[in-house]
PDB file of C-alpha atoms in Angstrom:
ATOM      1  CA  UNK A1254     105.479 115.705 139.742  1.00  0.00           C
ATOM      2  CA  UNK A1255     106.534 118.540 142.103  1.00  0.00           C
ATOM      3  CA  UNK A1256     105.660 116.349 145.075  1.00  0.00           C
ATOM      4  CA  UNK A1257     107.816 113.497 143.783  1.00  0.00           C
ATOM      5  CA  UNK A1258     110.786 115.784 143.177  1.00  0.00           C
ATOM      6  CA  UNK A1259     110.674 117.004 146.820  1.00  0.00           C
ATOM      7  CA  UNK A1260     111.139 113.483 148.281  1.00  0.00           C
ATOM      8  CA  UNK A1261     114.970 113.374 148.086  1.00  0.00           C
ATOM      9  CA  UNK A1262     115.223 116.933 149.439  1.00  0.00           C
ATOM     10  CA  UNK A1263     112.976 115.990 152.351  1.00  0.00           C
ATOM     11  CA  UNK A1264     115.127 112.958 153.172  1.00  0.00           C
ATOM     12  CA  UNK A1265     118.332 115.064 153.168  1.00  0.00           C
ATOM     13  CA  UNK A1266     116.760 117.656 155.507  1.00  0.00           C
ATOM     14  CA  UNK A1267     115.784 114.915 157.995  1.00  0.00           C
ATOM     15  CA  UNK A1268     119.367 113.606 157.990  1.00  0.00           C
ATOM     16  CA  UNK A1269     120.797 117.085 158.573  1.00  0.00           C
ATOM     17  CA  UNK A1270     118.340 117.606 161.473  1.00  0.00           C
ATOM     18  CA  UNK A1271     119.621 114.521 163.289  1.00  0.00           C
ATOM     19  CA  UNK A1272     123.253 115.487 162.590  1.00  0.00           C
ATOM     20  CA  UNK A1273     122.855 119.017 163.978  1.00  0.00           C
ATOM     21  CA  UNK A1274     120.985 117.821 167.055  1.00  0.00           C
ATOM     22  CA  UNK A1275     123.719 115.422 168.142  1.00  0.00           C
ATOM     23  CA  UNK A1276     126.623 117.517 166.728  1.00  0.00           C
ATOM     24  CA  UNK A1277     127.840 114.427 165.002  1.00  0.00           C
ATOM     25  CA  UNK A1278     126.888 112.071 162.227  1.00  0.00           C
ATOM     26  CA  UNK A1279     124.200 109.560 163.053  1.00  0.00           C
ATOM     27  CA  UNK A1280     125.038 105.887 162.964  1.00  0.00           C
ATOM     28  CA  UNK A1281     124.764 104.376 159.544  1.00  0.00           C
ATOM     29  CA  UNK A1282     121.698 102.325 160.449  1.00  0.00           C
ATOM     30  CA  UNK A1283     119.403 105.182 161.626  1.00  0.00           C
ATOM     31  CA  UNK A1284     119.418 107.279 158.422  1.00  0.00           C
ATOM     32  CA  UNK A1285     119.054 104.142 156.385  1.00  0.00           C
ATOM     33  CA  UNK A1286     116.084 102.954 158.406  1.00  0.00           C
ATOM     34  CA  UNK A1287     114.576 106.426 158.371  1.00  0.00           C
ATOM     35  CA  UNK A1288     115.052 106.856 154.639  1.00  0.00           C
ATOM     36  CA  UNK A1289     113.562 103.479 153.850  1.00  0.00           C
ATOM     37  CA  UNK A1290     110.576 104.152 156.089  1.00  0.00           C
ATOM     38  CA  UNK A1291     109.906 107.516 154.433  1.00  0.00           C
ATOM     39  CA  UNK A1292     110.254 106.070 150.978  1.00  0.00           C
ATOM     40  CA  UNK A1293     107.970 103.165 151.861  1.00  0.00           C
ATOM     41  CA  UNK A1294     105.357 105.578 153.210  1.00  0.00           C
ATOM     42  CA  UNK A1295     105.370 107.715 150.081  1.00  0.00           C
ATOM     43  CA  UNK A1296     105.408 104.628 147.884  1.00  0.00           C
ATOM     44  CA  UNK A1297     102.169 103.401 149.459  1.00  0.00           C
ATOM     45  CA  UNK A1298     100.638 106.859 149.018  1.00  0.00           C
ATOM     46  CA  UNK A1299     101.600 107.082 145.356  1.00  0.00           C
ATOM     47  CA  UNK A1300     100.230 103.584 144.681  1.00  0.00           C
ATOM     48  CA  UNK A1301      96.909 104.762 146.084  1.00  0.00           C
ATOM     49  CA  UNK A1302      97.035 107.666 143.633  1.00  0.00           C
ATOM     50  CA  UNK A1303      97.669 105.184 140.735  1.00  0.00           C
ATOM     51  CA  UNK A1304     101.168 106.476 140.106  1.00  0.00           C
ATOM     52  CA  UNK A1305     103.978 104.124 139.042  1.00  0.00           C
ATOM     53  CA  UNK A1306     106.035 102.906 141.943  1.00  0.00           C
ATOM     54  CA  UNK A1307     109.345 103.282 140.151  1.00  0.00           C
ATOM     55  CA  UNK A1308     108.792 107.058 140.003  1.00  0.00           C
ATOM     56  CA  UNK A1309     109.972 107.175 143.634  1.00  0.00           C
ATOM     57  CA  UNK A1310     113.499 106.549 142.564  1.00  0.00           C
ATOM     58  CA  UNK A1311     113.125 108.144 139.131  1.00  0.00           C
ATOM     59  CA  UNK A1312     114.067 111.550 140.485  1.00  0.00           C
ATOM     60  CA  UNK A1313     117.047 110.268 142.468  1.00  0.00           C
ATOM     61  CA  UNK A1314     119.211 110.145 139.386  1.00  0.00           C
ATOM     62  CA  UNK A1315     121.270 112.947 140.851  1.00  0.00           C
ATOM     63  CA  UNK A1316     123.246 110.271 142.730  1.00  0.00           C
ATOM     64  CA  UNK A1317     124.278 108.699 139.392  1.00  0.00           C
ATOM     65  CA  UNK A1318     127.491 109.881 137.695  1.00  0.00           C
ATOM     66  CA  UNK A1319     126.960 112.642 135.163  1.00  0.00           C
ATOM     67  CA  UNK A1320     128.949 110.737 132.527  1.00  0.00           C
ATOM     68  CA  UNK A1321     126.689 107.693 132.911  1.00  0.00           C
ATOM     69  CA  UNK A1322     123.533 109.764 132.479  1.00  0.00           C
ATOM     70  CA  UNK A1323     124.947 111.555 129.433  1.00  0.00           C
ATOM     71  CA  UNK A1324     125.938 108.204 127.915  1.00  0.00           C
ATOM     72  CA  UNK A1325     122.415 106.837 128.353  1.00  0.00           C
ATOM     73  CA  UNK A1326     120.872 109.993 126.884  1.00  0.00           C
ATOM     74  CA  UNK A1327     123.259 109.911 123.941  1.00  0.00           C
ATOM     75  CA  UNK A1328     122.491 106.251 123.281  1.00  0.00           C
ATOM     76  CA  UNK A1329     118.743 106.899 123.376  1.00  0.00           C
ATOM     77  CA  UNK A1330     119.123 109.876 121.034  1.00  0.00           C
ATOM     78  CA  UNK A1331     121.254 107.867 118.610  1.00  0.00           C
ATOM     79  CA  UNK A1332     118.773 104.982 118.703  1.00  0.00           C
ATOM     80  CA  UNK A1333     115.946 107.382 117.909  1.00  0.00           C
ATOM     81  CA  UNK A1334     117.896 108.874 114.992  1.00  0.00           C
ATOM     82  CA  UNK A1335     118.679 105.423 113.591  1.00  0.00           C
ATOM     83  CA  UNK A1336     115.020 104.456 113.825  1.00  0.00           C
ATOM     84  CA  UNK A1337     113.964 107.590 111.939  1.00  0.00           C
ATOM     85  CA  UNK A1338     116.700 107.002 109.364  1.00  0.00           C
ATOM     86  CA  UNK A1339     115.585 103.422 108.682  1.00  0.00           C
ATOM     87  CA  UNK A1340     111.983 104.568 108.394  1.00  0.00           C
ATOM     88  CA  UNK A1341     113.040 107.215 105.883  1.00  0.00           C
ATOM     89  CA  UNK A1342     114.973 104.644 103.834  1.00  0.00           C
ATOM     90  CA  UNK A1343     111.979 102.314 103.735  1.00  0.00           C
ATOM     91  CA  UNK A1344     109.697 105.179 102.690  1.00  0.00           C
ATOM     92  CA  UNK A1345     112.139 106.138  99.930  1.00  0.00           C
ATOM     93  CA  UNK A1346     112.180 102.618  98.456  1.00  0.00           C
ATOM     94  CA  UNK A1347     108.412 102.295  98.761  1.00  0.00           C
ATOM     95  CA  UNK A1348     107.692 105.634  97.078  1.00  0.00           C
ATOM     96  CA  UNK A1349     110.219 105.013  94.296  1.00  0.00           C
ATOM     97  CA  UNK A1350     108.759 101.599  93.499  1.00  0.00           C
ATOM     98  CA  UNK A1351     105.166 102.875  93.492  1.00  0.00           C
ATOM     99  CA  UNK A1352     106.102 105.851  91.303  1.00  0.00           C
ATOM    100  CA  UNK A1353     107.810 103.581  88.774  1.00  0.00           C
ATOM    101  CA  UNK A1354     104.806 101.268  88.651  1.00  0.00           C
ATOM    102  CA  UNK A1355     102.462 104.200  88.111  1.00  0.00           C
ATOM    103  CA  UNK A1356     104.635 105.604  85.311  1.00  0.00           C
ATOM    104  CA  UNK A1357     104.832 102.163  83.698  1.00  0.00           C
ATOM    105  CA  UNK A1358     101.043 101.897  83.674  1.00  0.00           C
ATOM    106  CA  UNK A1359     100.830 105.399  82.218  1.00  0.00           C
ATOM    107  CA  UNK A1360     103.227 104.455  79.404  1.00  0.00           C
ATOM    108  CA  UNK A1361     101.226 101.298  78.631  1.00  0.00           C
ATOM    109  CA  UNK A1362      97.997 103.314  78.463  1.00  0.00           C
ATOM    110  CA  UNK A1363      99.567 105.843  76.090  1.00  0.00           C
ATOM    111  CA  UNK A1364     100.832 103.051  73.856  1.00  0.00           C
ATOM    112  CA  UNK A1365      97.378 101.438  73.836  1.00  0.00           C
ATOM    113  CA  UNK A1366      95.816 104.763  72.808  1.00  0.00           C
ATOM    114  CA  UNK A1367      98.264 105.159  69.926  1.00  0.00           C
ATOM    115  CA  UNK A1368      97.655 101.608  68.687  1.00  0.00           C
ATOM    116  CA  UNK A1369      93.870 102.045  68.839  1.00  0.00           C
ATOM    117  CA  UNK A1370      93.779 105.457  67.128  1.00  0.00           C
ATOM    118  CA  UNK A1371      96.097 104.464  64.285  1.00  0.00           C
ATOM    119  CA  UNK A1372      94.255 101.193  63.714  1.00  0.00           C
ATOM    120  CA  UNK A1373      90.957 103.073  63.385  1.00  0.00           C
ATOM    121  CA  UNK A1374      92.499 105.574  60.943  1.00  0.00           C
ATOM    122  CA  UNK A1375      93.865 102.760  58.745  1.00  0.00           C
ATOM    123  CA  UNK A1376      90.494 101.009  58.662  1.00  0.00           C
ATOM    124  CA  UNK A1377      88.584 104.198  57.822  1.00  0.00           C
ATOM    125  CA  UNK A1378      91.089 105.376  55.200  1.00  0.00           C
ATOM    126  CA  UNK A1379      91.122 102.081  53.334  1.00  0.00           C
ATOM    127  CA  UNK A1380      87.345 101.634  53.569  1.00  0.00           C
ATOM    128  CA  UNK A1381      86.406 105.125  52.365  1.00  0.00           C
ATOM    129  CA  UNK A1382      89.136 105.832  49.804  1.00  0.00           C
ATOM    130  CA  UNK A1383      89.530 102.432  48.177  1.00  0.00           C
ATOM    131  CA  UNK A1384      86.561 102.991  45.843  1.00  0.00           C
ATOM    132  CA  UNK A1385      87.702 106.489  44.877  1.00  0.00           C
ATOM    133  CA  UNK A1386      91.090 105.457  43.556  1.00  0.00           C
ATOM    134  CA  UNK A1387      89.520 104.743  40.147  1.00  0.00           C
ATOM    135  CA  UNK A1388      87.958 108.207  39.931  1.00  0.00           C
ATOM    136  CA  UNK A1389      91.020 110.041  41.197  1.00  0.00           C
ATOM    137  CA  UNK A1390      94.254 108.013  41.011  1.00  0.00           C
ATOM    138  CA  UNK A1391      96.162 110.880  42.672  1.00  0.00           C
ATOM    139  CA  UNK A1392      94.585 109.893  46.031  1.00  0.00           C
ATOM    140  CA  UNK A1393      96.765 106.818  46.148  1.00  0.00           C
ATOM    141  CA  UNK A1394      99.910 108.682  47.218  1.00  0.00           C
ATOM    142  CA  UNK A1395      98.413 110.610  50.168  1.00  0.00           C
ATOM    143  CA  UNK A1396      96.687 107.417  51.278  1.00  0.00           C
ATOM    144  CA  UNK A1397      99.946 105.470  51.135  1.00  0.00           C
ATOM    145  CA  UNK A1398     101.612 108.211  53.179  1.00  0.00           C
ATOM    146  CA  UNK A1399      98.811 108.162  55.773  1.00  0.00           C
ATOM    147  CA  UNK A1400      98.794 104.377  56.101  1.00  0.00           C
ATOM    148  CA  UNK A1401     102.605 104.288  56.330  1.00  0.00           C
ATOM    149  CA  UNK A1402     102.561 106.864  59.119  1.00  0.00           C
ATOM    150  CA  UNK A1403      99.938 104.890  61.029  1.00  0.00           C
ATOM    151  CA  UNK A1404     101.814 101.621  60.655  1.00  0.00           C
ATOM    152  CA  UNK A1405     105.093 103.194  61.841  1.00  0.00           C
ATOM    153  CA  UNK A1406     103.362 104.715  64.870  1.00  0.00           C
ATOM    154  CA  UNK A1407     101.799 101.349  65.715  1.00  0.00           C
ATOM    155  CA  UNK A1408     105.151  99.567  65.432  1.00  0.00           C
ATOM    156  CA  UNK A1409     106.893 101.911  67.871  1.00  0.00           C
ATOM    157  CA  UNK A1410     103.955 101.740  70.286  1.00  0.00           C
ATOM    158  CA  UNK A1411     104.110  97.947  70.267  1.00  0.00           C
ATOM    159  CA  UNK A1412     107.876  98.037  70.812  1.00  0.00           C
ATOM    160  CA  UNK A1413     107.331 100.301  73.817  1.00  0.00           C
ATOM    161  CA  UNK A1414     105.070  97.711  75.473  1.00  0.00           C
ATOM    162  CA  UNK A1415     106.923  94.632  74.251  1.00  0.00           C
ATOM    163  CA  UNK A1416     108.326  92.731  77.239  1.00  0.00           C
ATOM    164  CA  UNK A1417     112.004  91.866  77.410  1.00  0.00           C
ATOM    165  CA  UNK A1418     112.471  88.766  79.584  1.00  0.00           C
ATOM    166  CA  UNK A1419     115.977  87.660  80.674  1.00  0.00           C
ATOM    167  CA  UNK A1420     117.095  84.039  80.800  1.00  0.00           C
ATOM    168  CA  UNK A1421     115.493  83.471  84.211  1.00  0.00           C
ATOM    169  CA  UNK A1422     118.316  81.598  85.949  1.00  0.00           C
ATOM    170  CA  UNK A1423     121.062  82.378  88.448  1.00  0.00           C
ATOM    171  CA  UNK A1424     123.940  80.541  90.108  1.00  0.00           C
ATOM    172  CA  UNK A1425     125.107  80.253  93.695  1.00  0.00           C
ATOM    173  CA  UNK A1426     128.217  82.116  92.721  1.00  0.00           C
ATOM    174  CA  UNK A1427     126.036  85.089  91.815  1.00  0.00           C
ATOM    175  CA  UNK A1428     124.354  84.791  95.219  1.00  0.00           C
ATOM    176  CA  UNK A1429     127.710  84.809  97.004  1.00  0.00           C
ATOM    177  CA  UNK A1430     128.918  87.779  94.950  1.00  0.00           C
ATOM    178  CA  UNK A1431     125.547  89.539  95.436  1.00  0.00           C
ATOM    179  CA  UNK A1432     125.199  90.324  91.736  1.00  0.00           C
ATOM    180  CA  UNK A1433     121.724  88.863  91.108  1.00  0.00           C
ATOM    181  CA  UNK A1434     118.453  90.717  91.701  1.00  0.00           C
ATOM    182  CA  UNK A1435     115.995  88.226  93.205  1.00  0.00           C
ATOM    183  CA  UNK A1436     113.287  90.889  93.456  1.00  0.00           C
ATOM    184  CA  UNK A1437     112.746  90.693  89.678  1.00  0.00           C
ATOM    185  CA  UNK A1438     110.950  87.626  88.347  1.00  0.00           C
ATOM    186  CA  UNK A1439     113.120  87.553  85.247  1.00  0.00           C
ATOM    187  CA  UNK A1440     116.058  86.428  87.373  1.00  0.00           C
ATOM    188  CA  UNK A1441     114.495  83.229  88.734  1.00  0.00           C
ATOM    189  CA  UNK A1442     111.362  82.144  86.821  1.00  0.00           C
ATOM    190  CA  UNK A1443     113.180  79.051  85.472  1.00  0.00           C
ATOM    191  CA  UNK A1444     114.796  78.102  88.786  1.00  0.00           C
ATOM    192  CA  UNK A1445     113.699  75.393  91.215  1.00  0.00           C
ATOM    193  CA  UNK A1446     111.988  76.364  94.466  1.00  0.00           C
ATOM    194  CA  UNK A1447     114.908  75.163  96.623  1.00  0.00           C
ATOM    195  CA  UNK A1448     117.435  77.315  94.779  1.00  0.00           C
ATOM    196  CA  UNK A1449     115.163  80.330  94.887  1.00  0.00           C
ATOM    197  CA  UNK A1450     114.477  79.827  98.612  1.00  0.00           C
ATOM    198  CA  UNK A1451     118.212  79.528  99.270  1.00  0.00           C
ATOM    199  CA  UNK A1452     118.884  82.798  97.482  1.00  0.00           C
ATOM    200  CA  UNK A1453     116.032  84.613  99.250  1.00  0.00           C
ATOM    201  CA  UNK A1454     117.196  83.436 102.677  1.00  0.00           C
ATOM    202  CA  UNK A1455     120.736  84.560 101.932  1.00  0.00           C
ATOM    203  CA  UNK A1456     119.402  87.959 100.939  1.00  0.00           C
ATOM    204  CA  UNK A1457     117.206  88.227 104.045  1.00  0.00           C
ATOM    205  CA  UNK A1458     120.150  87.446 106.341  1.00  0.00           C
ATOM    206  CA  UNK A1459     122.433  90.002 104.660  1.00  0.00           C
ATOM    207  CA  UNK A1460     121.294  93.636 104.882  1.00  0.00           C
ATOM    208  CA  UNK A1461     123.892  94.737 102.328  1.00  0.00           C
ATOM    209  CA  UNK A1462     122.610  92.143  99.843  1.00  0.00           C
ATOM    210  CA  UNK A1463     118.998  93.137 100.558  1.00  0.00           C
ATOM    211  CA  UNK A1464     119.452  96.870 100.109  1.00  0.00           C
ATOM    212  CA  UNK A1465     121.688  96.268  97.097  1.00  0.00           C
ATOM    213  CA  UNK A1466     118.880  94.263  95.477  1.00  0.00           C
ATOM    214  CA  UNK A1467     116.398  97.052  96.198  1.00  0.00           C
ATOM    215  CA  UNK A1468     118.732  99.594  94.628  1.00  0.00           C
ATOM    216  CA  UNK A1469     119.216  97.406  91.530  1.00  0.00           C
ATOM    217  CA  UNK A1470     115.468  96.861  91.242  1.00  0.00           C
ATOM    218  CA  UNK A1471     114.781 100.595  91.249  1.00  0.00           C
ATOM    219  CA  UNK A1472     117.602 101.195  88.772  1.00  0.00           C
ATOM    220  CA  UNK A1473     116.359  98.617  86.240  1.00  0.00           C
ATOM    221  CA  UNK A1474     112.795  99.831  86.604  1.00  0.00           C
ATOM    222  CA  UNK A1475     114.061 103.276  85.648  1.00  0.00           C
ATOM    223  CA  UNK A1476     115.952 101.850  82.661  1.00  0.00           C
ATOM    224  CA  UNK A1477     112.825 100.085  81.397  1.00  0.00           C
ATOM    225  CA  UNK A1478     110.755 103.226  81.874  1.00  0.00           C
ATOM    226  CA  UNK A1479     113.329 105.263  79.945  1.00  0.00           C
ATOM    227  CA  UNK A1480     113.134 102.816  77.021  1.00  0.00           C
ATOM    228  CA  UNK A1481     109.323 102.849  77.040  1.00  0.00           C
ATOM    229  CA  UNK A1482     109.002 106.619  77.038  1.00  0.00           C
ATOM    230  CA  UNK A1483     111.728 107.014  74.417  1.00  0.00           C
ATOM    231  CA  UNK A1484     109.875 104.706  71.996  1.00  0.00           C
ATOM    232  CA  UNK A1485     106.573 106.367  72.828  1.00  0.00           C
ATOM    233  CA  UNK A1486     108.088 109.760  72.047  1.00  0.00           C
ATOM    234  CA  UNK A1487     109.133 108.489  68.619  1.00  0.00           C
ATOM    235  CA  UNK A1488     105.656 107.057  68.022  1.00  0.00           C
ATOM    236  CA  UNK A1489     103.961 110.319  68.962  1.00  0.00           C
ATOM    237  CA  UNK A1490     106.343 112.343  66.784  1.00  0.00           C
ATOM    238  CA  UNK A1491     105.696 110.096  63.784  1.00  0.00           C
ATOM    239  CA  UNK A1492     101.944 110.356  64.312  1.00  0.00           C
ATOM    240  CA  UNK A1493     101.962 114.131  64.789  1.00  0.00           C
ATOM    241  CA  UNK A1494     104.162 115.045  61.816  1.00  0.00           C
ATOM    242  CA  UNK A1495     102.791 112.228  59.619  1.00  0.00           C
ATOM    243  CA  UNK A1496      99.169 113.261  60.067  1.00  0.00           C
ATOM    244  CA  UNK A1497     100.063 116.857  59.253  1.00  0.00           C
ATOM    245  CA  UNK A1498     101.951 115.787  56.108  1.00  0.00           C
ATOM    246  CA  UNK A1499      99.082 113.502  55.024  1.00  0.00           C
ATOM    247  CA  UNK A1500      96.491 116.286  55.402  1.00  0.00           C
ATOM    248  CA  UNK A1501      98.671 118.637  53.348  1.00  0.00           C
ATOM    249  CA  UNK A1502      99.048 115.956  50.685  1.00  0.00           C
ATOM    250  CA  UNK A1503      95.273 115.420  50.475  1.00  0.00           C
ATOM    251  CA  UNK A1504      94.683 119.166  50.177  1.00  0.00           C
ATOM    252  CA  UNK A1505      97.275 119.426  47.444  1.00  0.00           C
ATOM    253  CA  UNK A1506      95.596 116.617  45.460  1.00  0.00           C
ATOM    254  CA  UNK A1507      92.146 118.167  45.948  1.00  0.00           C
ATOM    255  CA  UNK A1508      93.160 121.575  44.624  1.00  0.00           C
ATOM    256  CA  UNK A1509      95.356 120.392  41.738  1.00  0.00           C
TER     257      UNK A1509
END
């Protein structure tokens, strides 16, 4: 790289040597011929060393205007920043969507656990205590409390996992106004393929429509997750306090 940077300096020194020798400027043709010969010689040498040929003139950018070089550097820097920004936006949408999906699966698993546990408790309570109601009629009330708690917990767990499907249609007016979210199946599952393809192509050609749909998709995923976890919280609270109350009721009947 040091050798390449010395080429323009070497050419200038040769020109000055001819100028000083004749006490006047050389004709325009002689420096030009000399410069081209020197550059051609070094070009052949650099090609033998497997160096790119355009590096010969790469260090001659000093002849370019400073404003032009600064403009090119600024454009390259801005292009690099925009590329990093777009990559960050894509990563944000990808991570948000994957996090919402993972939380949704977690909520479904918690609801399944609550349904399974409460169903087992109901089966065991009815099977074991049904024959003892004749011997001790006071066991009926704690059993009713326990079964009621289990049923309420099951109901809220089912509501948490119960799907809510929209009408599944959209209009071209919604496409033009960019108010429909085509990334969610509930917006188009009743539509024809041609209408859906038209809407998707409109969204692909319009970056504002595309990113708006992504934002809406993340927002509604968050709304659904909030509803799921709210119902699951109620189910867990009912189960926790109901089981405690049922155990206290059974102990009270046993010691009375």
